[in-house]
mmCIF file of C-alpha atoms in Angstrom:
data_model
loop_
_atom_site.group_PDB
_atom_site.id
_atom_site.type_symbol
_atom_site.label_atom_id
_atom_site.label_comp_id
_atom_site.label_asym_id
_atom_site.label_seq_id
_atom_site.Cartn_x
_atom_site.Cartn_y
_atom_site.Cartn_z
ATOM 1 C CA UNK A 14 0.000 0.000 0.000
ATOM 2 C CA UNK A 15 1.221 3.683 -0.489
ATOM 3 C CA UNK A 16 0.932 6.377 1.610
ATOM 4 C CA UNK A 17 -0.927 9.236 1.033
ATOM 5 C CA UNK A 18 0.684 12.560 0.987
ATOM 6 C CA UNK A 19 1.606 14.048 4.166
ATOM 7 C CA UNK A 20 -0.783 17.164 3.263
ATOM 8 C CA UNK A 21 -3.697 14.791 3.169
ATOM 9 C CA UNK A 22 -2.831 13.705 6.354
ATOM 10 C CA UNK A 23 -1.998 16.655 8.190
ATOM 11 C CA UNK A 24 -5.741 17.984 6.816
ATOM 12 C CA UNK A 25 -7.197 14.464 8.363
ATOM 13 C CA UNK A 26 -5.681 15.420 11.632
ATOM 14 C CA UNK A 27 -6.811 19.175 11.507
ATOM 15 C CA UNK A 28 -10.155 17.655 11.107
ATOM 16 C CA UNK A 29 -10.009 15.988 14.951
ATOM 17 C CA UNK A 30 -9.075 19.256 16.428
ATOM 18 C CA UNK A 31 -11.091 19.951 19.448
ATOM 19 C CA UNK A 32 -14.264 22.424 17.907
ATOM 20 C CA UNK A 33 -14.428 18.558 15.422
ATOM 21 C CA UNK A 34 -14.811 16.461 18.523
ATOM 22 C CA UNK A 35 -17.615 18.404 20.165
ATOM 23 C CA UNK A 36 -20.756 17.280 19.777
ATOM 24 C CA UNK A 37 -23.950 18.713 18.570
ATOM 25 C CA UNK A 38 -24.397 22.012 18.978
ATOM 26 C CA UNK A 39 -27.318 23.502 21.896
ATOM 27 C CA UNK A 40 -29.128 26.449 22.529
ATOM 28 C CA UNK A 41 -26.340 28.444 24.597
ATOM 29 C CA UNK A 42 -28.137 29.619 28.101
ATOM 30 C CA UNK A 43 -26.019 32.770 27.849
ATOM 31 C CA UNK A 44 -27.189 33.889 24.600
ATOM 32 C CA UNK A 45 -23.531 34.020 22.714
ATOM 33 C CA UNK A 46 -23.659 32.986 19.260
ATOM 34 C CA UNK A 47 -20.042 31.508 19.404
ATOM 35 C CA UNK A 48 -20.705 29.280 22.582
ATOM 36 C CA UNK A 49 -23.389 27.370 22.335
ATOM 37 C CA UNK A 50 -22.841 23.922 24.334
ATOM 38 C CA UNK A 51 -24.817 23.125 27.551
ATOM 39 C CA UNK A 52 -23.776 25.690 30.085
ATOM 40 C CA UNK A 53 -22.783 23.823 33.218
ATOM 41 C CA UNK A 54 -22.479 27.356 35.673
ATOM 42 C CA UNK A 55 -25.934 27.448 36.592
ATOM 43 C CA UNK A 56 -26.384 24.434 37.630
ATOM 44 C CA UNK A 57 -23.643 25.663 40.212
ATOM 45 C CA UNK A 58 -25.701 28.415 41.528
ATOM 46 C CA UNK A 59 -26.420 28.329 45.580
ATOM 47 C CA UNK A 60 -24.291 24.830 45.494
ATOM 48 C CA UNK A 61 -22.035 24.847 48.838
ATOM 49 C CA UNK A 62 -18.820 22.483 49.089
ATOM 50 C CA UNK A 63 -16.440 22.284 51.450
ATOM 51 C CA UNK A 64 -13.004 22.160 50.449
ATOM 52 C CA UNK A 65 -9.359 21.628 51.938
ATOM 53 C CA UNK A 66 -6.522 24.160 51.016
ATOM 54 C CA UNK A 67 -3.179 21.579 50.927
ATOM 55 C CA UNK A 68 -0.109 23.696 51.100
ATOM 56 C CA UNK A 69 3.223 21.862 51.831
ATOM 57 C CA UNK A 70 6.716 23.176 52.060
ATOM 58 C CA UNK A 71 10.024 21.233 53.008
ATOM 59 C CA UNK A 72 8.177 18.570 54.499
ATOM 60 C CA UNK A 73 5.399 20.946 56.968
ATOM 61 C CA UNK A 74 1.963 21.088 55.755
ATOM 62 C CA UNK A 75 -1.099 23.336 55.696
ATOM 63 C CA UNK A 76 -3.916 22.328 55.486
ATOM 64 C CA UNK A 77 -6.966 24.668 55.939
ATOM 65 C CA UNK A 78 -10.807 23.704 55.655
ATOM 66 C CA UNK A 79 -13.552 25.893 54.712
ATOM 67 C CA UNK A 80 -16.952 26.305 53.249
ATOM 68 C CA UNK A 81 -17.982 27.956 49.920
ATOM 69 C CA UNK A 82 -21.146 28.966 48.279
ATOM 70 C CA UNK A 83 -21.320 29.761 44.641
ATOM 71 C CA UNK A 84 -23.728 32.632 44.441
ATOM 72 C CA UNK A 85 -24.861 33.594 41.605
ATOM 73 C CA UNK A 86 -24.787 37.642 42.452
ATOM 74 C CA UNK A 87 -22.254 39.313 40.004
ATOM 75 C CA UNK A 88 -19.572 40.579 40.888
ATOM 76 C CA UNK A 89 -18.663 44.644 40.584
ATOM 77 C CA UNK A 90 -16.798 45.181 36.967
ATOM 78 C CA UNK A 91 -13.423 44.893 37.201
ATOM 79 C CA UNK A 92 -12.834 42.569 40.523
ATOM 80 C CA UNK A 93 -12.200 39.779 38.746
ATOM 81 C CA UNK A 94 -8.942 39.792 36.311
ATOM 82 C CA UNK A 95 -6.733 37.663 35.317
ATOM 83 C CA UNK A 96 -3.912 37.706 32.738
ATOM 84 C CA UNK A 97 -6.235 39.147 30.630
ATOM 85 C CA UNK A 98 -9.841 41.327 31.214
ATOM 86 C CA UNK A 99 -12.763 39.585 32.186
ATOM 87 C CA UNK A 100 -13.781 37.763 29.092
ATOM 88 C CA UNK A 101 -17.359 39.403 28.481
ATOM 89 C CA UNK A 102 -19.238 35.607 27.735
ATOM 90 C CA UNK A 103 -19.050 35.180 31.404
ATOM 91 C CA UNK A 104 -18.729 37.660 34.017
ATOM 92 C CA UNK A 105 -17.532 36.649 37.736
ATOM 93 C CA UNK A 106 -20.160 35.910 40.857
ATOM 94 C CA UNK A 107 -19.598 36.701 43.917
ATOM 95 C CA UNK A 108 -18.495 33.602 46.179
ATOM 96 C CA UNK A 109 -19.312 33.220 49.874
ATOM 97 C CA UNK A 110 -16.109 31.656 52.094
ATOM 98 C CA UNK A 111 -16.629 31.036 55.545
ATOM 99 C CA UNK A 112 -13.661 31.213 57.877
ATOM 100 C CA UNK A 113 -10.989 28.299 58.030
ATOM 101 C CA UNK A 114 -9.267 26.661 60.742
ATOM 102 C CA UNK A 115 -6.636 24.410 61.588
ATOM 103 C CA UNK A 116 -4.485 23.342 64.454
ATOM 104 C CA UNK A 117 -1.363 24.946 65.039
ATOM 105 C CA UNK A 118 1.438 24.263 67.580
ATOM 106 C CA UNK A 119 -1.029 26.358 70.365
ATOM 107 C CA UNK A 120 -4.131 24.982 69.325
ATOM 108 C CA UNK A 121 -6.711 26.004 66.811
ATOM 109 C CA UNK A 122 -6.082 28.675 64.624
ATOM 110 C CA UNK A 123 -8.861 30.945 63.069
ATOM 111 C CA UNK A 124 -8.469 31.820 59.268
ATOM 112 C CA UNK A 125 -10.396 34.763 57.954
ATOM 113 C CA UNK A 126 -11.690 34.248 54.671
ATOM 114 C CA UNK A 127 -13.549 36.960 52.630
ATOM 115 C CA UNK A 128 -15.741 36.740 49.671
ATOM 116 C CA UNK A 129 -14.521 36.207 46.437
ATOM 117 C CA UNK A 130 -15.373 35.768 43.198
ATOM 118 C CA UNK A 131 -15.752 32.979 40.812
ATOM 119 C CA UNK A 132 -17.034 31.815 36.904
ATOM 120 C CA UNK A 133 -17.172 29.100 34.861
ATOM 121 C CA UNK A 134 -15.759 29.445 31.438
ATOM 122 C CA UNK A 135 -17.319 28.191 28.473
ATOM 123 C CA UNK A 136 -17.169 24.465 27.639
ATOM 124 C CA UNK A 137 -14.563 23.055 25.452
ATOM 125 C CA UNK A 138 -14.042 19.620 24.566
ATOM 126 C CA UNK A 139 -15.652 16.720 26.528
ATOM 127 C CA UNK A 140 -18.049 19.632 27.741
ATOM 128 C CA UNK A 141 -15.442 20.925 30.240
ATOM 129 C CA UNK A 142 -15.213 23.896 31.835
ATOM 130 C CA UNK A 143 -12.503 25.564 33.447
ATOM 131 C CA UNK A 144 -13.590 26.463 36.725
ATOM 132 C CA UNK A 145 -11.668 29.886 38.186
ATOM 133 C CA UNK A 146 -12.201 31.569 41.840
ATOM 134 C CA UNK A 147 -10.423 33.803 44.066
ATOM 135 C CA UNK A 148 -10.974 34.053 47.789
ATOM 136 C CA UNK A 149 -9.101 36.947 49.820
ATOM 137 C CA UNK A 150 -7.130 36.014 53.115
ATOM 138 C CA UNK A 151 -6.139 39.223 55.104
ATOM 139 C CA UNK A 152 -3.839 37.876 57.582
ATOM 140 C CA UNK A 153 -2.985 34.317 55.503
ATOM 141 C CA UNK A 154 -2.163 31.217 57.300
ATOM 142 C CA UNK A 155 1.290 29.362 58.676
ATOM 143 C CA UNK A 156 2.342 26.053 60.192
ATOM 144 C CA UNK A 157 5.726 24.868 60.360
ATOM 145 C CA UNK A 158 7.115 26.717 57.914
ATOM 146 C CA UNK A 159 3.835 25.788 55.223
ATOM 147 C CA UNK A 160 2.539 29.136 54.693
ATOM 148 C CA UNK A 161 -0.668 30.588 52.745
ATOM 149 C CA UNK A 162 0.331 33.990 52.221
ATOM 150 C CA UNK A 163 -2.202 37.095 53.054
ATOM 151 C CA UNK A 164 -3.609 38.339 50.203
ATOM 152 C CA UNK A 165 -5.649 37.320 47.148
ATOM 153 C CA UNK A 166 -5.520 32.958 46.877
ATOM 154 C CA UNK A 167 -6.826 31.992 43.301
ATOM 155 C CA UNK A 168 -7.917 28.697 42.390
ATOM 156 C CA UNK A 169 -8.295 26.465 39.623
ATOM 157 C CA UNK A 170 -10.311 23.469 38.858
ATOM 158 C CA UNK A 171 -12.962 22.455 36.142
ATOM 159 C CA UNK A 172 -16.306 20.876 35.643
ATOM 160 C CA UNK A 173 -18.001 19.089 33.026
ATOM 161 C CA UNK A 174 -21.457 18.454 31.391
ATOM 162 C CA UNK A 175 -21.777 14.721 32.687
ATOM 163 C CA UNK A 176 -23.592 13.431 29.650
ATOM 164 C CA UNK A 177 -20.908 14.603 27.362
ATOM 165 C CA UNK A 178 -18.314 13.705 29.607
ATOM 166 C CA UNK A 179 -19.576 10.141 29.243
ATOM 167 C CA UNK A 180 -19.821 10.494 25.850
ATOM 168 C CA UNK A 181 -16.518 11.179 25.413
ATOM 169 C CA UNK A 182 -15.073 8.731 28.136
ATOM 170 C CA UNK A 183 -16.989 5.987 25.961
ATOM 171 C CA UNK A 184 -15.407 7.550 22.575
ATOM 172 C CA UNK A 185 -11.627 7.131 24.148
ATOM 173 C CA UNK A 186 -12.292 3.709 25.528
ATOM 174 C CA UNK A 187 -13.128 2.727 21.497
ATOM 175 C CA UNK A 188 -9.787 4.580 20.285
ATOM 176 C CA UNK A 189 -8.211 2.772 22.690
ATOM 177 C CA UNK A 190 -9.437 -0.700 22.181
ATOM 178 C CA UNK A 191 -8.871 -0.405 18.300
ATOM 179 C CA UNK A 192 -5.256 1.129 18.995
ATOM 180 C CA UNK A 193 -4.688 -2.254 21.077
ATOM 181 C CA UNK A 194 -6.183 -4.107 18.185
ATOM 182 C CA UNK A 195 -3.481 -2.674 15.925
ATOM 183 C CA UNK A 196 -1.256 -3.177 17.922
ATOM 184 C CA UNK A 197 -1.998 -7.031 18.442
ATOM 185 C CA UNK A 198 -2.265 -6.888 14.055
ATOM 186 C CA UNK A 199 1.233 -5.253 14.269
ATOM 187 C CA UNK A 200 2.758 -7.866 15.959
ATOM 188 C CA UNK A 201 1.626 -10.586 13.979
ATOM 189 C CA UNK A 202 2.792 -9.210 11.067
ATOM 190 C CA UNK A 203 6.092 -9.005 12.436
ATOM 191 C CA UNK A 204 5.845 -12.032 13.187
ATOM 192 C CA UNK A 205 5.367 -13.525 10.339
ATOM 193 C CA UNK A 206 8.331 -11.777 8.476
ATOM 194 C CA UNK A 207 6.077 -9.546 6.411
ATOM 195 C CA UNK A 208 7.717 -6.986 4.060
ATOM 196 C CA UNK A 209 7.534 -3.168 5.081
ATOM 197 C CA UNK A 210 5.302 -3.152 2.436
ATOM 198 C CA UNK A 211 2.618 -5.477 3.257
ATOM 199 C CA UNK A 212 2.688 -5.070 6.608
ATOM 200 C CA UNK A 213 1.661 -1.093 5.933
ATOM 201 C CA UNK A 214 -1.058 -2.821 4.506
ATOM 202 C CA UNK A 215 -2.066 -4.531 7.055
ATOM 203 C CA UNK A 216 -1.581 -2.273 10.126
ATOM 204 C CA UNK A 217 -1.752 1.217 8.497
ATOM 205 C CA UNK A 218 0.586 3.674 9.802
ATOM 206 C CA UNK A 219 -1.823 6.332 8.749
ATOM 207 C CA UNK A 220 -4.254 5.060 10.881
ATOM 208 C CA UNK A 221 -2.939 4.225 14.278
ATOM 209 C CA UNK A 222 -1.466 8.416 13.469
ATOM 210 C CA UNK A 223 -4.571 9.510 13.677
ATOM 211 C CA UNK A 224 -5.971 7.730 16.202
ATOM 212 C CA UNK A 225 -3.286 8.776 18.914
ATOM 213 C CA UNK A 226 -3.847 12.031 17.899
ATOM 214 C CA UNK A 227 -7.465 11.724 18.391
ATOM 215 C CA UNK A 228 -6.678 9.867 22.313
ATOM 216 C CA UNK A 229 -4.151 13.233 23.015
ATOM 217 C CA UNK A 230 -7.240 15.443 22.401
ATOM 218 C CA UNK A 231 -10.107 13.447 24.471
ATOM 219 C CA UNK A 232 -7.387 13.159 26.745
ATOM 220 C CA UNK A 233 -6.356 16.518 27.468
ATOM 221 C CA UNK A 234 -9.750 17.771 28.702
ATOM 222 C CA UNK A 235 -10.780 14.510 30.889
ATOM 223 C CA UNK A 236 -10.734 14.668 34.780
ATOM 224 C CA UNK A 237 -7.049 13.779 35.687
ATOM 225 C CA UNK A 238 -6.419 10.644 38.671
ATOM 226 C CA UNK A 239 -8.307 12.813 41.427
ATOM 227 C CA UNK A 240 -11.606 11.713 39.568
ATOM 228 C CA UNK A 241 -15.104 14.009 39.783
ATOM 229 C CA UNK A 242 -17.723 14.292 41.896
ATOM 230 C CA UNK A 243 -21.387 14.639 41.812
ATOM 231 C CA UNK A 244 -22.966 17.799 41.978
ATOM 232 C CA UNK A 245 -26.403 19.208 41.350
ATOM 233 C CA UNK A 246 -28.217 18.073 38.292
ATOM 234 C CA UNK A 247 -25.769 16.077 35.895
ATOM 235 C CA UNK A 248 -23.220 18.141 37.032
ATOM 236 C CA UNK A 249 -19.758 16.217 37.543
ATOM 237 C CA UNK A 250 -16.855 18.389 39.825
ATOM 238 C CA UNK A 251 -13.323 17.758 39.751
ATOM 239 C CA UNK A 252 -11.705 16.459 43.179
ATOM 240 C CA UNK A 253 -9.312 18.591 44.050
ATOM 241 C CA UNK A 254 -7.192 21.701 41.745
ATOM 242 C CA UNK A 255 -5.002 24.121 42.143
ATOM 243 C CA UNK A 256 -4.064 26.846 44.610
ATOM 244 C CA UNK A 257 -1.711 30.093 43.286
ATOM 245 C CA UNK A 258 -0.636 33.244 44.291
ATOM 246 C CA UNK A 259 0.081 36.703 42.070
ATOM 247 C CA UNK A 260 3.889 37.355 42.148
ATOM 248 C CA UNK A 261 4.029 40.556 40.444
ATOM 249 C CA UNK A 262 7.540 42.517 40.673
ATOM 250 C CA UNK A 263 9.985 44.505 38.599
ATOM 251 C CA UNK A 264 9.749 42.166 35.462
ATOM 252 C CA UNK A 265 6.682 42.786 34.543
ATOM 253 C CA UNK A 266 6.215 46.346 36.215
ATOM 254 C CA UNK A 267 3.815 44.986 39.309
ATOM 255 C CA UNK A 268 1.232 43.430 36.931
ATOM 256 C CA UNK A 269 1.219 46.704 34.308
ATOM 257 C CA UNK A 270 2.295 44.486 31.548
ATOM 258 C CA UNK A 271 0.807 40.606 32.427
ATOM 259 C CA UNK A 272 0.265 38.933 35.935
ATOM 260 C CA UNK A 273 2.511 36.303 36.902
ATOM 261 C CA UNK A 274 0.785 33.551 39.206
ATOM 262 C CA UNK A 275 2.901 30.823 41.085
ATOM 263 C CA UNK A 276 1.173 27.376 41.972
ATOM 264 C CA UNK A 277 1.855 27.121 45.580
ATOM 265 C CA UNK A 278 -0.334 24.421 46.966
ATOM 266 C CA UNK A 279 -3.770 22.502 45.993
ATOM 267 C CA UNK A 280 -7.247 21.742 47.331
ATOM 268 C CA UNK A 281 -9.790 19.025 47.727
ATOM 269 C CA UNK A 282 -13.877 19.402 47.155
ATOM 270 C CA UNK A 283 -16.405 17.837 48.852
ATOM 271 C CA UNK A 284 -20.118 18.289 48.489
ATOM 272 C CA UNK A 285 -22.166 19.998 50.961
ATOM 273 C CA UNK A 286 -25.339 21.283 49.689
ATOM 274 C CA UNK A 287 -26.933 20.525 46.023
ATOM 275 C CA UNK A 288 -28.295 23.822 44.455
ATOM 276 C CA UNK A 289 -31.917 24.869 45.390
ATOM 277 C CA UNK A 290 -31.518 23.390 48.602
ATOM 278 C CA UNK A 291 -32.483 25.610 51.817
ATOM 279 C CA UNK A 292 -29.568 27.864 53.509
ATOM 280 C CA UNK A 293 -30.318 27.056 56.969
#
């Protein structure tokens, strides 16, 4: 068998870039003309979890729990930036923290938390969406040398539409089973002392090319070994994220030219109230 020109197949794989692996298109709930998947940020509205900041340093660890309510009252323009402005499809809510607490060498310590806010941007592939908050600390948080510093915390984590997500956890499992098939077919040719030739034949090179390519994509917007968790309607959560701080200086003029964040630590989510239920 011959194989086709390299521009054919560098068109195939343009084809399973990630706007071809979505699926079909929805009303959007937001009323954009560009994003139109299932919008999975209402369905967070009034939810409460409780998560766990994880900060470690030099073997000492932080670890801080709280409670957080994503409200869905906006947020002033402006309060919520970036590296870039506040993208206008979805403008930040205000979050509700309560205070932290942990146990320190003198007994429980008391960590003021104020509210932040918090959106969910517009779903990619595999109907994720990146899931961005802020919460500010005014007097931050140390044990042993483990240290949140005061100021402005911003997180990171995502969500996903859980239908889609299925769909597309069902779609990788078939890549991967028909990249093992290929696999097995590669073998026997070898095997059996086919020529290059034949063997391309049989096992197409093309193929298993586009196929890992394919996997990479699906791949790159799945939940990662933390897992999800349930939330209110078909709503799935990831685990746990990340935890940074702004380090702004002299390089880039404190934040006049671009914001530089450092990941300092991580956090864990667990469910406390569904949306719609009663605040008590």
């Amino acid at each position: 068998a011959t194989l086709r020109h390299p521009r054919m197949l560098s068109a195939q794989l343009l084809a399973l870039q990630p706007h071809a692996l979505r699926p079909a298109l929805t009303p959007t709930r937001r009323g954009s003309s560009f994003w139109s998947e299932p919008w999975t940020e209402p369905l967070l509205f009034q939810s409460a979890w409780r998560m766990t900041l994880d900060i470690q340093s030099g073997g000492a660890r932080l670890a801080v729990p709280l409670e957080i309510t994503f409200s869905d009252e906006p947020v002033a323009s402006g309060d919520f930036r970036w590296t870039v402005e506040e993208p206008t499809c979805c403008p930040a809510r205000r979050l509700l923290a309560s205070a932290g607490a942990f146990v320190g060498p003198k007994g429980e310590v008391s960590v003021e938390a104020r509210p932040g806010g918090w959106l969910a941007e517009p779903p990619d592939r595999c109907g994720r969406s990146a899931l961005r908050f802020y919460i500010d600390f005014p007097d931050g948080a140390q044990r042993n040398g483990a240290a949140l510093p005061p100021g402005r915390a911003f997180f990171r984590a995502a969500c996903w539409d859980g239908a889609q997500l299925r769909q597309f956890e069902a779609e990788a499992a078939a890549v991967r089973a028909e990249l093992d098939a290929l696999g097995a077919a590669a073998e026997a040719s070898a095997s059996l002392g086919l020529s290059a030739e034949r063997a391309e034949a049989a096992v197409p090179s093309e193929r298993r090319q586009l196929l890992e390519y394919q996997l990479e994509i699906i791949e790159r917007s799945m939940p990662d070994e933390r897992g999800v968790l349930p939330g209110p309607g078909d709503l799935q959560m990831a685990a746990g994220g990340e935890l940074s701080i702004k380090t702004d200086g002299v390089a880039n003029m404190w934040g006049l030219i671009s914001s530089n964040f450092d990941t300092i630590g991580g956090f864990t989510f667990a469910p406390i109230r569904p949306a719609g239920a009663e605040v008590s």
